[in-house]
Amino acid sequence: MEAAFFVMAIMGCGDASAGCATARVEPAHYATVQQCQAAMPAALARNTDVDYPVVSAACQRNGAQFVDRAQDKGRG
């Protein structure tokens, strides 16, 4: 099975950061959300051509995700 990793979505938003939509996804994969967040400033600087008034980024989990059955036990 493939391990989980994080990708960075470049988001285009309307004024006041309303109505955000994914404009593109950076090609890099990150092992942790902290690594992804640390890479945001450089990624935003590379993506200034997105045709929206506001451009932001969001780290998103991708790949296989596992549930810890010990913590999940007893939930209905």
PDB file of C-alpha atoms in Angstrom:
ATOM      1  CA  MET A   1       0.000   0.000   0.000  1.00  0.00           C
ATOM      2  CA  GLU A   2       1.074   3.561  -0.667  1.00  0.00           C
ATOM      3  CA  ALA A   3       1.915   5.740   2.343  1.00  0.00           C
ATOM      4  CA  ALA A   4       0.090   8.988   2.993  1.00  0.00           C
ATOM      5  CA  PHE A   5       1.736  12.229   1.928  1.00  0.00           C
ATOM      6  CA  PHE A   6       0.798  15.878   1.548  1.00  0.00           C
ATOM      7  CA  VAL A   7       0.415  17.954  -1.597  1.00  0.00           C
ATOM      8  CA  MET A   8       0.031  21.703  -1.889  1.00  0.00           C
ATOM      9  CA  ALA A   9      -2.990  23.083  -3.695  1.00  0.00           C
ATOM     10  CA  ILE A  10      -2.674  26.595  -5.079  1.00  0.00           C
ATOM     11  CA  MET A  11      -6.042  28.245  -4.538  1.00  0.00           C
ATOM     12  CA  GLY A  12      -7.546  31.138  -6.433  1.00  0.00           C
ATOM     13  CA  CYS A  13     -10.035  33.187  -4.447  1.00  0.00           C
ATOM     14  CA  GLY A  14     -12.318  36.149  -4.989  1.00  0.00           C
ATOM     15  CA  ASP A  15     -12.013  39.375  -3.053  1.00  0.00           C
ATOM     16  CA  ALA A  16     -11.852  38.884   0.733  1.00  0.00           C
ATOM     17  CA  SER A  17     -10.769  35.265   0.104  1.00  0.00           C
ATOM     18  CA  ALA A  18     -14.315  34.236  -0.850  1.00  0.00           C
ATOM     19  CA  GLY A  19     -15.213  31.539  -3.359  1.00  0.00           C
ATOM     20  CA  CYS A  20     -11.830  29.755  -3.383  1.00  0.00           C
ATOM     21  CA  ALA A  21     -11.163  27.064  -5.972  1.00  0.00           C
ATOM     22  CA  THR A  22      -8.127  24.901  -6.655  1.00  0.00           C
ATOM     23  CA  ALA A  23      -6.227  26.477  -9.534  1.00  0.00           C
ATOM     24  CA  ARG A  24      -3.403  23.908  -9.624  1.00  0.00           C
ATOM     25  CA  VAL A  25      -1.507  21.425  -7.469  1.00  0.00           C
ATOM     26  CA  GLU A  26       2.244  21.697  -6.923  1.00  0.00           C
ATOM     27  CA  PRO A  27       4.132  18.611  -8.208  1.00  0.00           C
ATOM     28  CA  ALA A  28       6.081  18.059  -4.959  1.00  0.00           C
ATOM     29  CA  HIS A  29       5.009  15.598  -2.256  1.00  0.00           C
ATOM     30  CA  TYR A  30       5.737  16.264   1.423  1.00  0.00           C
ATOM     31  CA  ALA A  31       6.089  13.711   4.212  1.00  0.00           C
ATOM     32  CA  THR A  32       4.549  16.010   6.840  1.00  0.00           C
ATOM     33  CA  VAL A  33       2.139  18.921   6.894  1.00  0.00           C
ATOM     34  CA  GLN A  34       4.896  21.011   8.504  1.00  0.00           C
ATOM     35  CA  GLN A  35       7.193  20.455   5.502  1.00  0.00           C
ATOM     36  CA  CYS A  36       4.351  21.414   3.183  1.00  0.00           C
ATOM     37  CA  GLN A  37       3.589  24.579   5.128  1.00  0.00           C
ATOM     38  CA  ALA A  38       7.280  25.559   5.183  1.00  0.00           C
ATOM     39  CA  ALA A  39       7.328  25.349   1.370  1.00  0.00           C
ATOM     40  CA  MET A  40       4.271  27.620   0.937  1.00  0.00           C
ATOM     41  CA  PRO A  41       6.042  30.992   0.548  1.00  0.00           C
ATOM     42  CA  ALA A  42       8.205  29.735  -2.328  1.00  0.00           C
ATOM     43  CA  ALA A  43       5.252  27.971  -3.975  1.00  0.00           C
ATOM     44  CA  LEU A  44       3.113  31.109  -3.801  1.00  0.00           C
ATOM     45  CA  ALA A  45       5.963  33.138  -5.331  1.00  0.00           C
ATOM     46  CA  ARG A  46       6.099  30.657  -8.264  1.00  0.00           C
ATOM     47  CA  ASN A  47       2.343  30.868  -8.845  1.00  0.00           C
ATOM     48  CA  THR A  48       1.676  34.593  -9.157  1.00  0.00           C
ATOM     49  CA  ASP A  49       0.197  34.058 -12.616  1.00  0.00           C
ATOM     50  CA  VAL A  50      -3.054  32.554 -11.262  1.00  0.00           C
ATOM     51  CA  ASP A  51      -5.868  34.744 -12.591  1.00  0.00           C
ATOM     52  CA  TYR A  52      -7.655  35.519  -9.312  1.00  0.00           C
ATOM     53  CA  PRO A  53      -7.612  38.603  -7.075  1.00  0.00           C
ATOM     54  CA  VAL A  54      -6.296  36.535  -4.148  1.00  0.00           C
ATOM     55  CA  VAL A  55      -3.970  33.522  -4.378  1.00  0.00           C
ATOM     56  CA  SER A  56      -3.403  31.233  -1.390  1.00  0.00           C
ATOM     57  CA  ALA A  57      -2.191  27.702  -0.729  1.00  0.00           C
ATOM     58  CA  ALA A  58      -3.463  24.744   1.271  1.00  0.00           C
ATOM     59  CA  CYS A  59      -1.746  21.506   2.274  1.00  0.00           C
ATOM     60  CA  GLN A  60      -3.898  18.464   1.624  1.00  0.00           C
ATOM     61  CA  ARG A  61      -3.407  14.839   2.635  1.00  0.00           C
ATOM     62  CA  ASN A  62      -3.126  12.465  -0.305  1.00  0.00           C
ATOM     63  CA  GLY A  63      -2.433   8.754  -0.662  1.00  0.00           C
ATOM     64  CA  ALA A  64      -3.566   5.857   1.486  1.00  0.00           C
ATOM     65  CA  GLN A  65      -5.008   6.686   4.875  1.00  0.00           C
ATOM     66  CA  PHE A  66      -5.184   4.220   7.730  1.00  0.00           C
ATOM     67  CA  VAL A  67      -7.499   4.066  10.719  1.00  0.00           C
ATOM     68  CA  ASP A  68      -6.176   3.071  14.137  1.00  0.00           C
ATOM     69  CA  ARG A  69      -8.697   0.371  15.079  1.00  0.00           C
ATOM     70  CA  ALA A  70      -7.778   0.620  18.773  1.00  0.00           C
ATOM     71  CA  GLN A  71      -8.946   4.247  18.855  1.00  0.00           C
ATOM     72  CA  ASP A  72     -11.939   3.524  16.625  1.00  0.00           C
ATOM     73  CA  LYS A  73     -13.190   0.581  18.736  1.00  0.00           C
ATOM     74  CA  GLY A  74     -16.517   1.220  20.369  1.00  0.00           C
ATOM     75  CA  ARG A  75     -17.651   3.890  17.947  1.00  0.00           C
ATOM     76  CA  GLY A  76     -20.894   3.167  16.240  1.00  0.00           C
TER      77      GLY A  76
END
